[in-house]
Backbone as ProteinMPNN parsed JSONL, in Angstrom:
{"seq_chain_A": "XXXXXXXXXXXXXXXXXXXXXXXXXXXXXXXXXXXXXXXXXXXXXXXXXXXXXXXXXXXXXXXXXXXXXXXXXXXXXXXXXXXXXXXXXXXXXXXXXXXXXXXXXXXXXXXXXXXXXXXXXXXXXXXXXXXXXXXXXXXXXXXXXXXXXXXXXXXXXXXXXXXXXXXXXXXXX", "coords_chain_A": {"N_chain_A": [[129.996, 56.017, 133.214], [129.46, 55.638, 129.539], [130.622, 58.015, 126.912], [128.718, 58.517, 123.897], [128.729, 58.742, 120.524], [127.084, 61.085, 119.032], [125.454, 59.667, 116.608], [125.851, 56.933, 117.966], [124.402, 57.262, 120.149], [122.226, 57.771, 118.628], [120.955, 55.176, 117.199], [121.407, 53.33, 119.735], [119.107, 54.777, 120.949], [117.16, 54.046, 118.916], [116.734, 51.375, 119.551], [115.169, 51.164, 122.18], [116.078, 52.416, 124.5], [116.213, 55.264, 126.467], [116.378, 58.574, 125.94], [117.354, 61.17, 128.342], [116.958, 64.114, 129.02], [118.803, 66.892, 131.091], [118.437, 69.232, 131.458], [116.824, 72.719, 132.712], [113.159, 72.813, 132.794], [112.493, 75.186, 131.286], [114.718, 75.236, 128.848], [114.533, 72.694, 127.789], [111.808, 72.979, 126.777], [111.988, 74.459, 124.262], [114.119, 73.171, 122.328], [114.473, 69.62, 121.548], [116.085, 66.543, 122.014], [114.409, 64.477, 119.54], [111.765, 62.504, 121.737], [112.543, 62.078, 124.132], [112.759, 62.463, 127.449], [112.333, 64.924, 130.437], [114.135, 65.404, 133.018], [115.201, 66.965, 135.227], [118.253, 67.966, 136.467], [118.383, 68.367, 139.141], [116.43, 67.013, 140.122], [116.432, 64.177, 140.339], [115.108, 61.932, 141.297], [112.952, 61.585, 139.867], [113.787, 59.464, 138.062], [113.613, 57.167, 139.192], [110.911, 55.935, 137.629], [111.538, 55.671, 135.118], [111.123, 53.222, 132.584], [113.268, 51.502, 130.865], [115.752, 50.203, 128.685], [118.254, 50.944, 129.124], [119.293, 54.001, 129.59], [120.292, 58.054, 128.076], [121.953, 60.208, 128.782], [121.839, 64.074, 128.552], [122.597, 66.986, 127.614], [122.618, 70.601, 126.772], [125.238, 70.936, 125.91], [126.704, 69.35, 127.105], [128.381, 69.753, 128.857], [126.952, 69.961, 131.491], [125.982, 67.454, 131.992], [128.643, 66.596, 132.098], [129.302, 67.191, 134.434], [127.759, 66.153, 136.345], [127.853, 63.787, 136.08], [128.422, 61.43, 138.074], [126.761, 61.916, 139.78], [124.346, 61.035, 138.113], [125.275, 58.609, 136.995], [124.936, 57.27, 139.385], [122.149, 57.345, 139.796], [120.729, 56.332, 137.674], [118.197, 53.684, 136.436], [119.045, 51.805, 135.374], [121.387, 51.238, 132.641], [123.625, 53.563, 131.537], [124.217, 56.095, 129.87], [125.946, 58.877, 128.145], [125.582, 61.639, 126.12], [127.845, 62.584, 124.038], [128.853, 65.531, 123.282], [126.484, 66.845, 124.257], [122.958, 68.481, 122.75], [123.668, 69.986, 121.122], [125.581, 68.973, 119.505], [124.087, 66.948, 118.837], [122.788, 68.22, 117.151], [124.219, 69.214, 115.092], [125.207, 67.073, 113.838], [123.117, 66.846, 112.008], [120.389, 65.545, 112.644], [117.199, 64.877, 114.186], [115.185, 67.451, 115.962], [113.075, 68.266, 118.311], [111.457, 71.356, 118.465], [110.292, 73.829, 120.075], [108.654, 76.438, 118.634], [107.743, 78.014, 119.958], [107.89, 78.669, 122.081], [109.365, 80.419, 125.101], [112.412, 82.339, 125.162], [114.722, 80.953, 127.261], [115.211, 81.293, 130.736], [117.197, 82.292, 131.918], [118.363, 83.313, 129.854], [116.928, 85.665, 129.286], [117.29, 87.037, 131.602], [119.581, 88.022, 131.244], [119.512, 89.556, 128.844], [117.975, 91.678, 129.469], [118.821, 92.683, 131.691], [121.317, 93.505, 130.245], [120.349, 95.358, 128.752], [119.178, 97.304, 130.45], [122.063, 98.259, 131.777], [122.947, 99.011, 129.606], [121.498, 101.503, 129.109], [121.403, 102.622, 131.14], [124.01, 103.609, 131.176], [123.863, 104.766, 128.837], [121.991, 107.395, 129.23], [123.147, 108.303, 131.397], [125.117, 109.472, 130.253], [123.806, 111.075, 128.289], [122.311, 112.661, 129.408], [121.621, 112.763, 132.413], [124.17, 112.589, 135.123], [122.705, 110.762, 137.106], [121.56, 108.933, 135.982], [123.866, 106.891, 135.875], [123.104, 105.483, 138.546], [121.119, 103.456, 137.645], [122.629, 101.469, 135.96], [124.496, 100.715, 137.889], [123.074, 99.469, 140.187], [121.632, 97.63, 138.683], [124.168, 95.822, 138.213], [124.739, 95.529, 140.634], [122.338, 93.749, 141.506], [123.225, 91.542, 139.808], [125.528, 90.516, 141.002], [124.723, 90.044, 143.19], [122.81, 87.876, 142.402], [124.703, 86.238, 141.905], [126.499, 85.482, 143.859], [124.415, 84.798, 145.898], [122.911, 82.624, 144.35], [120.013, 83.448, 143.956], [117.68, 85.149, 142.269], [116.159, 88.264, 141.595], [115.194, 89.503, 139.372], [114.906, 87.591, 137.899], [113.175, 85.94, 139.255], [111.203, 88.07, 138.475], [110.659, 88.108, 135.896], [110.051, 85.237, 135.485], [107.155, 85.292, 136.109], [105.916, 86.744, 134.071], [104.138, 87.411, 131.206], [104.63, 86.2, 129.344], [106.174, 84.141, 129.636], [104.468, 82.437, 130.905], [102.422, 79.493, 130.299], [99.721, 79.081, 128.167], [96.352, 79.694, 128.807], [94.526, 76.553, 129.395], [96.273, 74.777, 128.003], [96.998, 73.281, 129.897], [99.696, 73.269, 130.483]], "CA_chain_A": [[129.097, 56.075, 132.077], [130.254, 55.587, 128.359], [130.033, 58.85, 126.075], [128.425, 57.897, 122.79], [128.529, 59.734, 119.702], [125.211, 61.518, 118.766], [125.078, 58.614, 115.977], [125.528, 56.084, 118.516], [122.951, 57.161, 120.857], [120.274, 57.321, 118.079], [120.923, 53.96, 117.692], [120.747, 52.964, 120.753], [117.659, 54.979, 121.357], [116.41, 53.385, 118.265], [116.578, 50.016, 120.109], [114.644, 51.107, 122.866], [116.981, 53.106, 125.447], [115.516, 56.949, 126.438], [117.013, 60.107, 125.769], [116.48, 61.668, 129.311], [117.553, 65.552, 129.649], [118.917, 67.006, 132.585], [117.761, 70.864, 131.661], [115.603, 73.007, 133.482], [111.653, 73.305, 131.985], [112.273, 76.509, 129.864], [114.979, 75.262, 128.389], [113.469, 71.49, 127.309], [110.779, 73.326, 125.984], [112.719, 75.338, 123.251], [114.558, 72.08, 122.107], [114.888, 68.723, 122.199], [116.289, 64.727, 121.199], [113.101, 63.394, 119.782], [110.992, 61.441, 122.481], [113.191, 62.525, 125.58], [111.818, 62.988, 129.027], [112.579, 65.895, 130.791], [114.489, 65.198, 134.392], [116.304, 68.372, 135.531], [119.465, 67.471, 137.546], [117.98, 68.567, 140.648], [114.976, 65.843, 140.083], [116.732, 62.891, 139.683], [114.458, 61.103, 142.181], [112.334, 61.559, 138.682], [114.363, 58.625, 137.0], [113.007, 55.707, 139.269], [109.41, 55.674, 136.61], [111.923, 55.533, 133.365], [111.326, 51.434, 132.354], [113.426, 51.084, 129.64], [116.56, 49.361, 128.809], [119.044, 52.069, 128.933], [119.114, 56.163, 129.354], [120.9, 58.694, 127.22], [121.888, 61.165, 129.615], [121.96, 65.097, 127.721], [121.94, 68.456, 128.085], [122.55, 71.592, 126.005], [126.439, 71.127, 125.426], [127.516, 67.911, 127.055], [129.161, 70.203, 130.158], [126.011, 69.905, 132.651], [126.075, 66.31, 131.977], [129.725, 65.711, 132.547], [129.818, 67.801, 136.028], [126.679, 65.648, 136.863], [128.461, 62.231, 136.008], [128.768, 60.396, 139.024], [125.345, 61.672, 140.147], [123.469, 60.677, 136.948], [125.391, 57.502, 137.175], [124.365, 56.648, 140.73], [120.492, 57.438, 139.861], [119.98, 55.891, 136.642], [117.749, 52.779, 137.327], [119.482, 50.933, 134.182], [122.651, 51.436, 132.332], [123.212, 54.799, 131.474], [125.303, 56.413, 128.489], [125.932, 60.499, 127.94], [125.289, 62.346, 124.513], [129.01, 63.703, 124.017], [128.479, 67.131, 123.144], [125.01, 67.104, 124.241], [122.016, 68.463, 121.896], [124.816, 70.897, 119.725], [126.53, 67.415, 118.625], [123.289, 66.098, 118.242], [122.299, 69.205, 115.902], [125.964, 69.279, 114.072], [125.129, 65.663, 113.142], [121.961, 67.111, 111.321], [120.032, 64.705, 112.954], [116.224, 65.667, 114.167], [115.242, 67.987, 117.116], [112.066, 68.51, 118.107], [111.46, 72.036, 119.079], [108.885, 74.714, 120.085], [109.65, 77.91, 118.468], [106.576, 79.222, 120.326], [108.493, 78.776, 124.211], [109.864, 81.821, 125.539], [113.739, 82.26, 125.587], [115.58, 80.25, 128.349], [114.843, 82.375, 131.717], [118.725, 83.076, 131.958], [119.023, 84.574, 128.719], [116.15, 86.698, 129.255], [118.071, 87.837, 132.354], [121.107, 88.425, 130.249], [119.081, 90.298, 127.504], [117.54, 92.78, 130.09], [120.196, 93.022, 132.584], [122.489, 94.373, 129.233], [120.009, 96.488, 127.932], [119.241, 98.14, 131.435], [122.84, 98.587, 132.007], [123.616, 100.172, 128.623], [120.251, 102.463, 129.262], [121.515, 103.498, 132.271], [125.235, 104.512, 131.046], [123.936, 105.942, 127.658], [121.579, 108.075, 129.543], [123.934, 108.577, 132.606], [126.542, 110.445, 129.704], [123.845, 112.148, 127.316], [120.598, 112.981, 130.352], [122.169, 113.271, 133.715], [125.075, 111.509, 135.708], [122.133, 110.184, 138.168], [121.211, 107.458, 135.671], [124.796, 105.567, 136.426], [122.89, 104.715, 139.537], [120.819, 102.322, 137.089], [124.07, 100.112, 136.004], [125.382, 100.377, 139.452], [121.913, 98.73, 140.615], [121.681, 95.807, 138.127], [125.478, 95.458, 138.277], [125.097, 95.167, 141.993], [121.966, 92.683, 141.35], [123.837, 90.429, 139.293], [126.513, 90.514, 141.729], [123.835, 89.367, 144.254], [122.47, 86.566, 141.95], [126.047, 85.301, 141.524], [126.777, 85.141, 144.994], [123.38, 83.96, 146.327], [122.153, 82.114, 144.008], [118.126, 84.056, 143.975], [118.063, 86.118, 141.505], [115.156, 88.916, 141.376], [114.96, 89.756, 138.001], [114.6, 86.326, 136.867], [111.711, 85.56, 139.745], [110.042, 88.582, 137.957], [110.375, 87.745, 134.467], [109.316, 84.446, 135.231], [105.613, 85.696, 136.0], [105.613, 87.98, 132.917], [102.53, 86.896, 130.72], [105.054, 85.319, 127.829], [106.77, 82.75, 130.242], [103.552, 81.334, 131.491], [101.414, 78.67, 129.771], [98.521, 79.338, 127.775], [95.492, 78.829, 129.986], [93.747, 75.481, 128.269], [97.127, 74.027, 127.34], [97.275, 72.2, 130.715], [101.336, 72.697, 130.603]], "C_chain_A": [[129.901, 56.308, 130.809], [129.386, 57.134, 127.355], [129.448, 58.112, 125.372], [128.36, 59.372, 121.891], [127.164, 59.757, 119.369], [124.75, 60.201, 117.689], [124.896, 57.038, 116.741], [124.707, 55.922, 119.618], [121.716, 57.352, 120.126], [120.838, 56.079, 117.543], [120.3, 53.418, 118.98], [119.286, 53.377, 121.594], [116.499, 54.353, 120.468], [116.269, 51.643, 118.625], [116.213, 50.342, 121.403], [115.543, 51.954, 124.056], [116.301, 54.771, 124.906], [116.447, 57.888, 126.769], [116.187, 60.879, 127.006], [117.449, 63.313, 129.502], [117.361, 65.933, 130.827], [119.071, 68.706, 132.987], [116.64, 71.117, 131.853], [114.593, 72.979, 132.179], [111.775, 73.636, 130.592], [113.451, 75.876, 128.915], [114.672, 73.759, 127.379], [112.686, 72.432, 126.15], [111.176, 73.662, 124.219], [113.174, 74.316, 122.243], [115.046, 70.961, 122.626], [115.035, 67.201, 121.442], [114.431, 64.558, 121.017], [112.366, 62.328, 120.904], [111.815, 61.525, 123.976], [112.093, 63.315, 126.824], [112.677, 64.261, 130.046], [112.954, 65.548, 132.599], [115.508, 66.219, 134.843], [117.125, 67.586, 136.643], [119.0, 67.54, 138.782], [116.966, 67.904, 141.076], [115.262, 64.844, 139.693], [115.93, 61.661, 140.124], [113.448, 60.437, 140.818], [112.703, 59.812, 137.887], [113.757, 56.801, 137.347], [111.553, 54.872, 138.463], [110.35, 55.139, 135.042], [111.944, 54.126, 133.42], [111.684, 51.598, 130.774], [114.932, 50.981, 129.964], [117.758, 50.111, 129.31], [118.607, 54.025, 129.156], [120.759, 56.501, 128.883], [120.991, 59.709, 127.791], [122.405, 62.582, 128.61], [121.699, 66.189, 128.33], [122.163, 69.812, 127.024], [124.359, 71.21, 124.86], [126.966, 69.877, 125.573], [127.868, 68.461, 128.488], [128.541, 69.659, 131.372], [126.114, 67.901, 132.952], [127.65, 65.278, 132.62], [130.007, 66.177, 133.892], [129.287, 67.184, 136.807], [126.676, 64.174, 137.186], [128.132, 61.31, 137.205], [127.139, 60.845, 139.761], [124.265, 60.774, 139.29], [123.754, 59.44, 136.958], [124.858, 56.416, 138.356], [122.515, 56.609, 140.589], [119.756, 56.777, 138.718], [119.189, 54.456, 137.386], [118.406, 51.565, 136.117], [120.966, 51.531, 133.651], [122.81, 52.323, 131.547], [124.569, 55.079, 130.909], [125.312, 58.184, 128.527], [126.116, 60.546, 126.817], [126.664, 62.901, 124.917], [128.32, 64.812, 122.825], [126.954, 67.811, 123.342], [124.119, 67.478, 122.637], [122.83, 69.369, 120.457], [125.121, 69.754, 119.052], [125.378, 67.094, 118.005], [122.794, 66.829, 116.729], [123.173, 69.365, 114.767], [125.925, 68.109, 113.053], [123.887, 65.648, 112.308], [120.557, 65.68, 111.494], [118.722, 65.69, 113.574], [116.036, 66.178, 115.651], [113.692, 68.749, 117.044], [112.153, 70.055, 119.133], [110.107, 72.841, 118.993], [109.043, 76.039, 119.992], [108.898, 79.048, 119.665], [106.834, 79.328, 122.157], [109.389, 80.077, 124.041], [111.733, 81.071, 125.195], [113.762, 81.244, 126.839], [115.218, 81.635, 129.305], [116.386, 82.899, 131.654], [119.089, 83.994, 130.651], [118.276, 85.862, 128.467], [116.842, 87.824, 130.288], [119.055, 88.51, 132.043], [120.477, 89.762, 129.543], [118.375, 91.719, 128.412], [118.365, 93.328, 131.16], [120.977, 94.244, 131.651], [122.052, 95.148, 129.064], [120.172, 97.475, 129.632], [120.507, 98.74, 131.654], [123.349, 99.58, 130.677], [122.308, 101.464, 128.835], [120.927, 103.339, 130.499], [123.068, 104.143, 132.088], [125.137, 104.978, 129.817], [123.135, 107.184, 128.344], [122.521, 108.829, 131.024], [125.249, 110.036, 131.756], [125.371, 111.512, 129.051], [122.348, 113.139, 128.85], [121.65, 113.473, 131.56], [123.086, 112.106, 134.515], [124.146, 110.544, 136.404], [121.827, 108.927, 137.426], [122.524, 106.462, 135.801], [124.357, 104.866, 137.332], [122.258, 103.209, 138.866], [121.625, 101.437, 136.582], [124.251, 99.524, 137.247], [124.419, 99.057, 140.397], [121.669, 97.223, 140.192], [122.661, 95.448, 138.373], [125.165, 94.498, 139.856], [123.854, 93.773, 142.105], [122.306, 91.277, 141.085], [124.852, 89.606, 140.311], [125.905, 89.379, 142.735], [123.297, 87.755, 144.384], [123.657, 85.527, 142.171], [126.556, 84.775, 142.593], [125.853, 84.63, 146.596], [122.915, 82.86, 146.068], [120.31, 82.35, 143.971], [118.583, 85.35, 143.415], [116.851, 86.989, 140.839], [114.437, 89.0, 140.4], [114.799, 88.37, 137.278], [112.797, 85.595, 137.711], [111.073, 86.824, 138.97], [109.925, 88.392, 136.821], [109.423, 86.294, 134.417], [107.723, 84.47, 135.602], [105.354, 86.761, 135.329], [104.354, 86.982, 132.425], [103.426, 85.673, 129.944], [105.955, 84.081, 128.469], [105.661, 82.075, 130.946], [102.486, 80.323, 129.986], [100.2, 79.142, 129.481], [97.561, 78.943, 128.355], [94.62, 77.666, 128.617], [95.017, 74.452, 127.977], [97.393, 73.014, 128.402], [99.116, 71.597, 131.221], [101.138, 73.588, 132.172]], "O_chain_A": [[130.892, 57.038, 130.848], [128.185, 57.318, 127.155], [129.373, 56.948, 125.765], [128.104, 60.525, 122.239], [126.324, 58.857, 119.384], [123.654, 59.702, 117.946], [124.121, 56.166, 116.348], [124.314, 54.841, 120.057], [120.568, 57.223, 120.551], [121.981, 56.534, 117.528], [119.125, 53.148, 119.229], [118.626, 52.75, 122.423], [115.347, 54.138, 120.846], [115.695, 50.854, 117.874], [116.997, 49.773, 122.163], [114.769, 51.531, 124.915], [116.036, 55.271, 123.813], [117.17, 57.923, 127.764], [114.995, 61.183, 126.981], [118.513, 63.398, 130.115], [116.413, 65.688, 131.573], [119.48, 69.291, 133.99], [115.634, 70.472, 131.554], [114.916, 73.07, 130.995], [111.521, 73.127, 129.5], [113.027, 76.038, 127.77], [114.615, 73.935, 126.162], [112.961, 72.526, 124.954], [110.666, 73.131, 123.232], [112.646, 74.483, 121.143], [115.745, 70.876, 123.635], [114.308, 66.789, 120.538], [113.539, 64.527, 121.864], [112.607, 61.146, 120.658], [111.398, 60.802, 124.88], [111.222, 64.175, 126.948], [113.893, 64.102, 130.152], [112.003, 65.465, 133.377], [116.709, 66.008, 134.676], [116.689, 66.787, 137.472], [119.29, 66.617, 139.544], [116.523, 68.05, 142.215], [114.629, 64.33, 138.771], [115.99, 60.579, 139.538], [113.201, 59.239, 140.681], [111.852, 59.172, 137.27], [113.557, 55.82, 136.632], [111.213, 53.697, 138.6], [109.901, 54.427, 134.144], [112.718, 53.633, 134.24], [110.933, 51.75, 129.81], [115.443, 51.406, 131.0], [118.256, 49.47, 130.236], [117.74, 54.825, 128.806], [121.819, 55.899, 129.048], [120.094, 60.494, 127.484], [123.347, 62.326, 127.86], [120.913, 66.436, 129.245], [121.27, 69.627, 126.198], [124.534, 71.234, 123.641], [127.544, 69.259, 124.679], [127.667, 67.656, 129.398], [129.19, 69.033, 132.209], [126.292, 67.339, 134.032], [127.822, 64.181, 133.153], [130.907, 65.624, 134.525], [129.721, 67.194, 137.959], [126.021, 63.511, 137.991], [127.419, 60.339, 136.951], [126.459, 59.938, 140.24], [123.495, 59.959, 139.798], [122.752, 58.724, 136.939], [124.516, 55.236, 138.274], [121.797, 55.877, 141.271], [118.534, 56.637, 138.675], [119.421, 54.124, 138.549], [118.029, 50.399, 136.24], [121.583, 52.297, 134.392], [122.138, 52.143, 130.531], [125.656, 54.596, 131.227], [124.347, 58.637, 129.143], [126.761, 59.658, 126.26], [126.771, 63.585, 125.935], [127.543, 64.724, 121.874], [126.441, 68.813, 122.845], [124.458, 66.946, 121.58], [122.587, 69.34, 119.251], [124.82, 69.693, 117.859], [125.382, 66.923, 116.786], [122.534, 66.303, 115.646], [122.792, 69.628, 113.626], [126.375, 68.072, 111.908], [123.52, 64.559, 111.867], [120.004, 65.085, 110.568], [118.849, 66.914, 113.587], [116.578, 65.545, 116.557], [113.242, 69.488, 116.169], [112.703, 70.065, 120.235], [109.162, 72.672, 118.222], [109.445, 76.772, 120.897], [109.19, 80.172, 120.072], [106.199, 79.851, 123.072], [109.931, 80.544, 123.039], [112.125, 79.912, 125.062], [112.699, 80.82, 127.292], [115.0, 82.751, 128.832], [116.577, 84.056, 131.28], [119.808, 84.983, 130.51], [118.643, 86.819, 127.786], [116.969, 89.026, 130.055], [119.367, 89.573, 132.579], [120.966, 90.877, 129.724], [118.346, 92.789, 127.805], [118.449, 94.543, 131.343], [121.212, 95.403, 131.993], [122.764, 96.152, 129.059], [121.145, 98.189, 129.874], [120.365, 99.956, 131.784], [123.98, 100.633, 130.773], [122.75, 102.557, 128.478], [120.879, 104.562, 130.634], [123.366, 105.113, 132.786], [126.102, 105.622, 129.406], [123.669, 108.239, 128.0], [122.267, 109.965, 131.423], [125.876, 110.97, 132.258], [125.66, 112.706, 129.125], [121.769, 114.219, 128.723], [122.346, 114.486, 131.489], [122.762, 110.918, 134.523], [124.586, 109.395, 136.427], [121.803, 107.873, 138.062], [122.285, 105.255, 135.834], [124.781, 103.713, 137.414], [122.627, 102.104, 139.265], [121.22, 100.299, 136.822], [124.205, 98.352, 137.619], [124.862, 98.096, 141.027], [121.556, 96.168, 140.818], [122.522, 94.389, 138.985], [125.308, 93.299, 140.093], [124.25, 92.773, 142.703], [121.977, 90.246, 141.671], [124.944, 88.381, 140.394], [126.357, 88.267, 143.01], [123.237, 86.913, 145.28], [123.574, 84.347, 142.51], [127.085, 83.667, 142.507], [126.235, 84.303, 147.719], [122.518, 82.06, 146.914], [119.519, 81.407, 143.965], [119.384, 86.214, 143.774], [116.461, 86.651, 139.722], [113.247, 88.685, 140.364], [114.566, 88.278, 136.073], [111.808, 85.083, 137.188], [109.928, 86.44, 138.73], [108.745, 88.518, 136.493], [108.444, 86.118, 133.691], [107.101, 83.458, 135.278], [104.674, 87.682, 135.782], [103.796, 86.088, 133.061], [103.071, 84.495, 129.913], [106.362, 83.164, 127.755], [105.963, 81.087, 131.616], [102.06, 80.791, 128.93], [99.52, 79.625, 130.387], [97.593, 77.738, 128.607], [94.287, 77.9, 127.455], [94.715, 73.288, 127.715], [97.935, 71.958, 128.074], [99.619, 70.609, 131.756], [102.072, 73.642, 132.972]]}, "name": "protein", "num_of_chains": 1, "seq": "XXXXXXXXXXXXXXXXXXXXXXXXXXXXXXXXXXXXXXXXXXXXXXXXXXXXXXXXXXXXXXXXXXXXXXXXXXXXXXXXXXXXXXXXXXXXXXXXXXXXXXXXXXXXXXXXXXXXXXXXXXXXXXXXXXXXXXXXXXXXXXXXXXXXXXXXXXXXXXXXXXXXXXXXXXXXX"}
């Protein structure tokens, strides 16, 4: 598959070829190439419906896309190009991005953002409250640990049934 610079895939998307991303849901949602369809790497089966001349394979940075290469290449159903530097290039090039300010964070960064705090909670209170809160670091620490080397990662199945990562009822997403 041929990179293209973010100027030469809006072109080519402006002659009919689709900007298809290959990030999960949450992160689609947040931002995205104008008029792009949403096919997460792990749903490529997804790509046999795209009828159009060309795809614009993308993802956040360009990375997911280039590790994905030879898959993305084997599944396109047409002749298939990658966004170098993914949607950053595309944004650098002040070019348009349709986004939804009103989607939650990315589920991973929510994990990030509560993981850190828990862990600093549990070693500011572990020095000024009582040693017993180190056990709370030691706990997420050892979670993370878990995620990293499982792959299932608790704290992210419970965030994702918080109220603010689900769909407004009525919206039909």
């Amino acid at each position: 598959m041929t990179p293209l610079s973010p100027a030469k895939a809006r072109a080519l998307i402006a002659q009919g070829a689709m900007p298809v991303d290959i990030r999960p849901p949450d992160e689609f949602a947040r931002g995205r190439v104008p008029g792009a369809v949403n096919v997460p790497v792990d749903c490529l089966d997804g790509l046999a419906a795209i009828a159009a001349p060309a795809v614009v394979f993308h993802c956040r940075s360009g990375a997911r896309t280039a590790a994905h290469r030879a898959r993305l290449d084997a599944a396109a159903p047409c002749p298939a190009y990658l966004l170098d530097g993914g949607l950053d290039a595309w944004r650098r090039a002040g070019l348009p991005v349709e986004a939804d300010a009103g989607a939650p964070l990315e589920l991973m960064r929510q994990v990030q953002l509560v993981a850190g705090a828990l862990i600093l909670l549990g070693v500011g209170l572990g020095f000024l409250v009582a040693p017993a809160w180190f056990a709370l670091a030691a706990f997420v620490g050892a979670g993370l640990m878990m995620a990293g080397a499982t792959g299932w990662c608790g704290m992210a199945r419970l965030l994702a049934v918080m109220p603010w990562n689900r769909p407004a009822a009525g919206t039909g997403a």
